[in-house]
Coordinates of N, CA and C in Angstrom, one line a residue:
M1 N -35.2 -14.7 14.8 CA -33.8 -14.9 15.1 C -33.3 -13.6 15.8
E2 N -32.7 -13.8 16.9 CA -32.2 -12.7 17.7 C -30.9 -12.2 17.1
K3 N -30.8 -10.8 16.9 CA -29.5 -10.2 16.4 C -28.5 -10.1 17.5
K4 N -27.3 -10.4 17.1 CA -26.1 -10.3 18.0 C -25.5 -9.0 17.8
G5 N -25.1 -8.3 18.9 CA -24.4 -7.0 18.8 C -22.9 -7.3 18.5
F6 N -22.3 -6.2 18.3 CA -20.8 -6.2 18.0 C -20.1 -6.2 19.3
D7 N -18.9 -6.8 19.3 CA -18.0 -6.7 20.5 C -17.4 -5.3 20.5
D8 N -17.2 -4.8 21.7 CA -16.6 -3.5 21.8 C -15.2 -3.5 21.3
V9 N -14.8 -2.4 20.8 CA -13.4 -2.2 20.2 C -12.8 -1.0 20.8
L10 N -11.5 -0.8 20.5 CA -10.8 0.4 21.0 C -10.8 1.5 19.9
L11 N -11.4 2.6 20.3 CA -11.4 3.8 19.4 C -10.1 4.6 19.5
F12 N -9.5 4.9 18.4 CA -8.3 5.7 18.4 C -8.4 6.8 17.3
V13 N -7.5 7.8 17.4 CA -7.3 8.7 16.3 C -5.9 8.8 15.9
G14 N -5.6 8.9 14.7 CA -4.3 9.3 14.2 C -4.3 10.8 13.8
I15 N -3.4 11.5 14.3 CA -3.4 13.0 14.1 C -2.2 13.4 13.3
L16 N -2.4 14.1 12.2 CA -1.4 14.8 11.5 C -1.5 16.3 11.8
S17 N -0.4 16.9 12.2 CA -0.5 18.4 12.5 C 0.8 19.1 12.1
S18 N 0.6 20.3 11.6 CA 1.7 21.2 11.2 C 1.8 22.3 12.2
V19 N 0.9 22.3 13.3 CA 0.9 23.3 14.3 C 1.1 22.8 15.7
G20 N 1.7 21.6 15.8 CA 1.9 21.0 17.1 C 0.6 20.3 17.5
F21 N 0.6 20.0 18.8 CA -0.6 19.2 19.3 C -1.2 20.0 20.5
P22 N -2.0 21.0 20.2 CA -2.5 21.9 21.2 C -3.4 21.2 22.2
Q23 N -3.3 21.7 23.5 CA -4.1 21.1 24.5 C -5.6 21.1 24.2
E24 N -6.0 22.2 23.6 CA -7.4 22.3 23.3 C -7.9 21.3 22.3
L25 N -7.0 20.7 21.5 CA -7.4 19.6 20.6 C -7.7 18.4 21.5
E26 N -6.8 18.1 22.4 CA -7.0 16.9 23.3 C -8.2 17.1 24.1
T27 N -8.5 18.3 24.6 CA -9.7 18.6 25.4 C -10.9 18.3 24.6
E28 N -10.9 18.8 23.4 CA -12.1 18.6 22.5 C -12.3 17.1 22.1
L29 N -11.2 16.4 21.9 CA -11.3 15.0 21.6 C -11.9 14.2 22.8
E30 N -11.4 14.6 24.0 CA -11.9 13.9 25.2 C -13.3 14.2 25.5
C31 N -13.8 15.5 25.2 CA -15.2 15.8 25.4 C -16.0 15.0 24.4
A32 N -15.5 14.7 23.2 CA -16.3 14.0 22.2 C -16.2 12.5 22.5
F33 N -15.1 11.9 22.9 CA -14.9 10.4 22.9 C -14.6 9.8 24.3
G34 N -14.4 10.7 25.3 CA -14.1 10.2 26.6 C -12.6 10.3 26.9
P35 N -12.2 9.8 28.1 CA -10.8 10.0 28.6 C -9.8 9.3 27.6
I36 N -8.7 9.9 27.5 CA -7.6 9.3 26.7 C -6.9 8.3 27.6
C37 N -6.6 7.1 27.0 CA -5.9 6.1 27.8 C -4.5 5.8 27.2
Y38 N -4.2 6.4 26.0 CA -3.0 6.2 25.4 C -2.6 7.3 24.5
R39 N -1.3 7.8 24.7 CA -0.7 8.8 23.8 C 0.6 8.3 23.3
S40 N 0.7 8.3 22.0 CA 2.0 8.0 21.4 C 2.9 9.1 21.4
E41 N 4.2 8.9 21.1 CA 5.1 10.0 20.9 C 4.7 10.6 19.6
Q42 N 5.4 11.7 19.3 CA 5.2 12.4 18.0 C 6.3 12.0 17.0
Y43 N 5.8 11.7 15.8 CA 6.7 11.2 14.8 C 6.7 12.1 13.6
P44 N 7.9 12.4 13.0 CA 7.9 13.2 11.8 C 7.2 12.4 10.7
F45 N 6.4 13.2 9.9 CA 5.6 12.5 8.9 C 6.2 12.9 7.5
S46 N 7.0 11.9 7.0 CA 7.8 12.2 5.8 C 7.5 11.1 4.7
Y47 N 6.3 10.5 4.8 CA 6.0 9.4 3.9 C 5.5 9.9 2.6
T48 N 4.9 11.1 2.6 CA 4.3 11.6 1.3 C 4.3 13.1 1.5
D49 N 4.2 13.9 0.4 CA 4.0 15.3 0.4 C 2.6 15.7 0.1
Y50 N 1.7 14.7 0.2 CA 0.3 14.9 -0.2 C -0.4 16.0 0.6
Y51 N 0.0 16.2 1.9 CA -0.7 17.2 2.7 C 0.1 18.5 2.8
D52 N 1.2 18.6 2.2 CA 2.1 19.8 2.3 C 1.4 21.1 1.8
S53 N 0.7 21.0 0.6 CA 0.1 22.2 0.1 C -1.0 22.7 1.0
E54 N -1.7 21.9 1.7 CA -2.7 22.4 2.6 C -2.2 22.7 4.0
M55 N -1.3 21.8 4.5 CA -0.9 21.9 5.9 C 0.4 22.6 6.1
G56 N 1.2 22.6 5.1 CA 2.6 23.2 5.2 C 3.6 22.1 5.5
K57 N 4.8 22.5 5.7 CA 5.9 21.6 6.0 C 6.0 21.3 7.5
G58 N 6.8 20.3 7.9 CA 7.0 20.0 9.3 C 5.8 19.2 9.9
I59 N 5.1 18.4 9.2 CA 4.0 17.7 9.7 C 4.5 16.6 10.6
E60 N 3.7 16.4 11.7 CA 4.0 15.4 12.7 C 2.8 14.5 12.8
R61 N 3.1 13.2 13.2 CA 2.0 12.2 13.4 C 2.0 11.8 14.9
S62 N 0.8 11.7 15.4 CA 0.6 11.2 16.8 C -0.6 10.4 16.8
F63 N -0.7 9.5 17.8 CA -1.9 8.7 18.0 C -2.4 8.8 19.4
L64 N -3.8 8.8 19.6 CA -4.4 8.8 20.9 C -5.5 7.7 20.9
A65 N -5.6 7.1 22.0 CA -6.7 6.1 22.1 C -7.6 6.4 23.3
F66 N -8.8 6.0 23.3 CA -9.8 6.4 24.3 C -10.2 5.2 25.1
S67 N -10.5 5.4 26.4 CA -10.7 4.3 27.3 C -12.1 3.8 27.3
L68 N -13.1 4.5 26.9 CA -14.4 4.0 26.9 C -14.7 2.9 25.9
P69 N -15.4 1.9 26.3 CA -15.7 0.8 25.3 C -16.5 1.5 24.1
F70 N -16.2 1.0 22.9 CA -16.8 1.6 21.7 C -17.4 0.5 20.8
S71 N -18.6 0.8 20.3 CA -19.2 -0.2 19.4 C -19.0 0.3 18.0
P72 N -18.5 -0.6 17.1 CA -18.2 -0.2 15.7 C -19.4 0.3 14.9
E73 N -20.6 0.0 15.4 CA -21.8 0.5 14.6 C -21.8 2.1 14.6
H74 N -21.0 2.7 15.4 CA -21.0 4.2 15.4 C -19.8 4.8 14.7
M75 N -19.2 4.0 13.9 CA -18.0 4.5 13.2 C -18.2 5.8 12.3
S76 N -19.3 5.8 11.6 CA -19.6 6.9 10.7 C -19.8 8.2 11.5
E77 N -20.5 8.1 12.7 CA -20.7 9.2 13.5 C -19.4 9.8 14.0
I78 N -18.5 8.9 14.3 CA -17.1 9.3 14.8 C -16.4 10.1 13.8
K79 N -16.4 9.7 12.5 CA -15.7 10.4 11.4 C -16.4 11.7 11.2
D80 N -17.7 11.8 11.3 CA -18.4 13.1 11.1 C -17.9 14.1 12.2
R81 N -17.8 13.5 13.4 CA -17.4 14.4 14.6 C -15.9 14.8 14.4
T82 N -15.0 14.0 14.0 CA -13.6 14.4 13.8 C -13.5 15.4 12.7
N83 N -14.3 15.3 11.7 CA -14.3 16.3 10.6 C -14.7 17.7 11.1
M84 N -15.7 17.7 12.0 CA -16.1 19.0 12.6 C -15.0 19.6 13.5
I85 N -14.3 18.7 14.3 CA -13.2 19.2 15.1 C -12.1 19.7 14.2
E86 N -11.7 19.1 13.1 CA -10.7 19.5 12.2 C -11.0 21.0 11.8
K87 N -12.2 21.2 11.5 CA -12.6 22.6 11.0 C -12.3 23.7 12.0
R88 N -12.4 23.4 13.3 CA -12.2 24.4 14.3 C -10.7 24.8 14.3
F89 N -9.8 24.0 13.7 CA -8.4 24.3 13.7 C -7.9 24.8 12.4
E90 N -8.8 25.0 11.4 CA -8.4 25.5 10.1 C -7.9 26.9 10.2
K91 N -7.0 27.3 9.3 CA -6.5 28.7 9.1 C -6.6 29.0 7.7
N92 N -7.4 30.1 7.4 CA -7.6 30.6 6.0 C -8.2 29.5 5.2
G93 N -9.1 28.7 5.7 CA -9.8 27.6 5.0 C -8.9 26.4 4.7
K94 N -7.8 26.3 5.3 CA -6.9 25.1 5.1 C -6.7 24.4 6.5
R95 N -6.8 23.1 6.4 CA -6.6 22.3 7.6 C -5.1 22.4 8.0
K96 N -4.9 22.5 9.3 CA -3.6 22.4 9.9 C -3.5 21.2 10.8
I97 N -4.7 20.6 11.0 CA -4.7 19.3 11.8 C -5.7 18.4 11.0
N98 N -5.2 17.2 10.8 CA -6.0 16.1 10.2 C -6.2 15.0 11.2
I99 N -7.4 14.7 11.4 CA -7.8 13.6 12.4 C -8.4 12.4 11.7
D100 N -7.7 11.3 11.7 CA -8.2 10.1 11.1 C -8.6 9.1 12.2
P101 N -9.9 8.9 12.4 CA -10.3 7.9 13.4 C -10.2 6.5 12.9
G102 N -10.0 5.6 13.9 CA -10.0 4.2 13.5 C -10.3 3.4 14.7
I103 N -10.4 2.1 14.5 CA -10.7 1.1 15.6 C -9.7 0.0 15.6
I104 N -9.4 -0.5 16.8 CA -8.5 -1.6 16.9 C -9.5 -2.8 17.4
T105 N -9.4 -3.9 16.8 CA -10.1 -5.1 17.2 C -9.0 -6.1 17.6
E106 N -9.4 -7.3 18.0 CA -8.4 -8.3 18.3 C -7.6 -8.6 17.1
G107 N -8.2 -8.6 15.9 CA -7.6 -9.0 14.7 C -7.3 -8.0 13.6
S108 N -7.6 -6.7 13.9 CA -7.5 -5.8 12.8 C -7.4 -4.3 13.3
L109 N -6.9 -3.5 12.4 CA -7.0 -2.0 12.5 C -7.8 -1.5 11.3
I110 N -8.8 -0.8 11.6 CA -9.8 -0.3 10.6 C -9.8 1.2 10.7
L111 N -9.6 1.9 9.5 CA -9.7 3.3 9.5 C -11.1 3.8 8.9
M112 N -11.5 5.0 9.2 CA -12.7 5.6 8.7 C -12.3 6.7 7.8
T113 N -13.0 6.8 6.6 CA -12.7 7.8 5.6 C -13.9 8.2 4.9
T114 N -13.8 9.4 4.2 CA -14.9 9.9 3.4 C -14.6 9.5 1.9
K115 N -13.5 9.0 1.6 CA -13.1 8.7 0.2 C -13.4 7.2 -0.2
N116 N -14.2 7.1 -1.2 CA -14.6 5.8 -1.7 C -13.6 5.2 -2.6
R117 N -13.2 4.0 -2.4 CA -12.3 3.3 -3.2 C -12.8 1.8 -3.3
A118 N -12.3 1.0 -4.2 CA -12.8 -0.3 -4.4 C -12.7 -1.2 -3.2
H119 N -11.7 -1.0 -2.4 CA -11.4 -1.8 -1.2 C -12.1 -1.3 0.1
R120 N -12.9 -0.3 0.0 CA -13.6 0.3 1.2 C -15.0 -0.1 1.2
I121 N -15.5 -0.2 2.5 CA -16.9 -0.7 2.7 C -17.7 0.5 3.1
P122 N -18.9 0.7 2.4 CA -19.8 1.8 2.9 C -20.3 1.5 4.2
L123 N -20.3 2.5 5.1 CA -20.9 2.4 6.4 C -22.2 3.1 6.5
S124 N -22.2 4.4 6.5 CA -23.4 5.2 6.3 C -23.0 6.7 6.2
G125 N -23.9 7.5 5.6 CA -23.7 8.9 5.5 C -22.4 9.3 4.8
G126 N -22.0 8.5 3.8 CA -20.8 8.9 3.0 C -19.5 8.5 3.7
I127 N -19.6 7.7 4.7 CA -18.4 7.3 5.4 C -18.1 5.8 5.1
Y128 N -16.8 5.5 4.9 CA -16.4 4.2 4.5 C -15.4 3.6 5.6
G129 N -15.4 2.3 5.7 CA -14.4 1.7 6.6 C -13.4 1.0 5.7
E130 N -12.1 1.1 6.2 CA -11.0 0.4 5.4 C -10.2 -0.5 6.3
L131 N -10.2 -1.8 6.0 CA -9.3 -2.7 6.7 C -7.9 -2.4 6.3
T132 N -7.1 -1.8 7.3 CA -5.8 -1.3 7.0 C -4.7 -2.3 7.4
L133 N -4.8 -2.9 8.5 CA -3.9 -3.9 9.0 C -4.6 -5.1 9.6
I134 N -4.1 -6.3 9.5 CA -4.6 -7.4 10.2 C -3.6 -7.9 11.2
Y135 N -4.0 -8.4 12.3 CA -3.1 -8.9 13.3 C -3.1 -10.4 13.1
H136 N -1.8 -11.0 12.9 CA -1.6 -12.4 12.6 C -0.3 -12.8 13.2
K137 N -0.3 -13.9 13.9 CA 1.0 -14.5 14.4 C 1.8 -13.5 15.2
K138 N 1.2 -12.7 16.1 CA 1.9 -11.8 17.0 C 2.4 -10.5 16.2
G139 N 1.9 -10.3 15.1 CA 2.3 -9.1 14.3 C 1.3 -8.6 13.4
F140 N 1.6 -7.6 12.6 CA 0.6 -7.1 11.6 C 1.0 -7.5 10.2
E141 N 0.0 -7.6 9.4 CA 0.2 -7.8 7.9 C -0.5 -6.6 7.2
T142 N 0.0 -6.2 6.1 CA -0.5 -5.0 5.4 C -1.2 -5.5 4.1
F143 N -1.7 -4.5 3.4 CA -2.4 -4.7 2.1 C -1.8 -3.8 1.1
P144 N -2.0 -4.0 -0.2 CA -1.4 -3.0 -1.2 C -1.9 -1.6 -0.9
W145 N -3.1 -1.4 -0.3 CA -3.7 -0.1 -0.1 C -3.3 0.5 1.2
T146 N -2.6 -0.2 2.1 CA -2.3 0.3 3.4 C -1.4 1.5 3.3
Y147 N -1.7 2.6 4.0 CA -1.0 3.8 3.9 C 0.5 3.6 4.4
S148 N 1.4 4.3 3.8 CA 2.8 4.1 4.1 C 3.2 4.1 5.6
D149 N 2.6 5.1 6.3 CA 3.0 5.2 7.7 C 2.4 4.0 8.5
Y150 N 1.3 3.5 8.1 CA 0.8 2.3 8.8 C 1.5 1.0 8.4
K151 N 2.2 1.1 7.3 CA 3.1 0.0 6.9 C 4.4 0.0 7.6
D152 N 4.8 1.1 8.1 CA 6.1 1.3 8.8 C 6.1 0.6 10.1
E153 N 7.0 -0.4 10.1 CA 7.1 -1.3 11.3 C 7.5 -0.5 12.6
K154 N 8.1 0.7 12.4 CA 8.5 1.5 13.6 C 7.2 1.9 14.3
L155 N 6.1 2.0 13.6 CA 4.8 2.5 14.3 C 4.0 1.3 14.9
W156 N 4.4 0.1 14.5 CA 3.6 -1.1 14.9 C 3.6 -1.2 16.5
P157 N 4.6 -0.9 17.2 CA 4.5 -1.0 18.7 C 3.4 -0.1 19.2
V158 N 3.1 1.0 18.5 CA 1.9 1.9 18.9 C 0.6 1.0 18.8
F159 N 0.5 0.4 17.7 CA -0.8 -0.4 17.4 C -0.9 -1.6 18.3
L160 N 0.3 -2.2 18.6 CA 0.3 -3.3 19.5 C -0.1 -2.9 20.9
A161 N 0.4 -1.7 21.3 CA 0.1 -1.2 22.7 C -1.4 -0.9 22.8
M162 N -2.0 -0.4 21.7 CA -3.4 -0.1 21.8 C -4.2 -1.4 21.8
R163 N -3.8 -2.4 21.0 CA -4.4 -3.7 21.0 C -4.4 -4.3 22.4
K164 N -3.2 -4.2 23.0 CA -3.1 -4.7 24.4 C -4.1 -4.1 25.4
L165 N -4.3 -2.7 25.2 CA -5.2 -2.0 26.0 C -6.6 -2.6 25.8
L166 N -7.0 -2.9 24.6 CA -8.3 -3.5 24.3 C -8.4 -4.9 25.0
L167 N -7.4 -5.7 24.8 CA -7.5 -7.1 25.4 C -7.5 -7.0 26.9
D168 N -6.7 -6.1 27.5 CA -6.7 -6.0 29.0 C -8.1 -5.5 29.5
R169 N -8.7 -4.6 28.8 CA -10.0 -4.1 29.1 C -11.1 -5.3 29.1
R170 N -10.9 -6.1 28.1 CA -11.9 -7.2 27.9 C -11.7 -8.2 29.0
R171 N -10.5 -8.4 29.5 CA -10.2 -9.4 30.6 C -10.8 -8.9 31.9
R172 N -10.9 -7.6 32.1 CA -11.4 -7.1 33.4 C -12.9 -7.3 33.5

């Protein structure tokens, strides 16, 4: 029986930063994942104080998406790479930039993480995938575990725009 490959998806990163969004970060991400095809505006991150002790106050959230087709079988490699990039921006052993990679499919938004929880699926090398949002009836639906910022409908136009980029790419 012949194995079927995965459909290509849209790779994106959600970035939390307390030091702005330096050009060298974008350059490094483009070197790793290809040209950026989408940049969101920057949003204040006030959903939790979880990151404050490490990153400080004034954290902002931004999203970038990449134009190259991406196969989900490489998700764990992507998370490893973003972890390495985060380390380059540490100050005194503390992260100032947090990079959360994810993928957009026609029907979902999936994040990659190193933290194991009951609702996460092991990928490889200690990396897990989390189904965070599903696309249904022209909008998104959340789960009890969906992070607060991903539940915020103010950010859904960002995810819809990235989903549209994926669909447009597939039509070409």
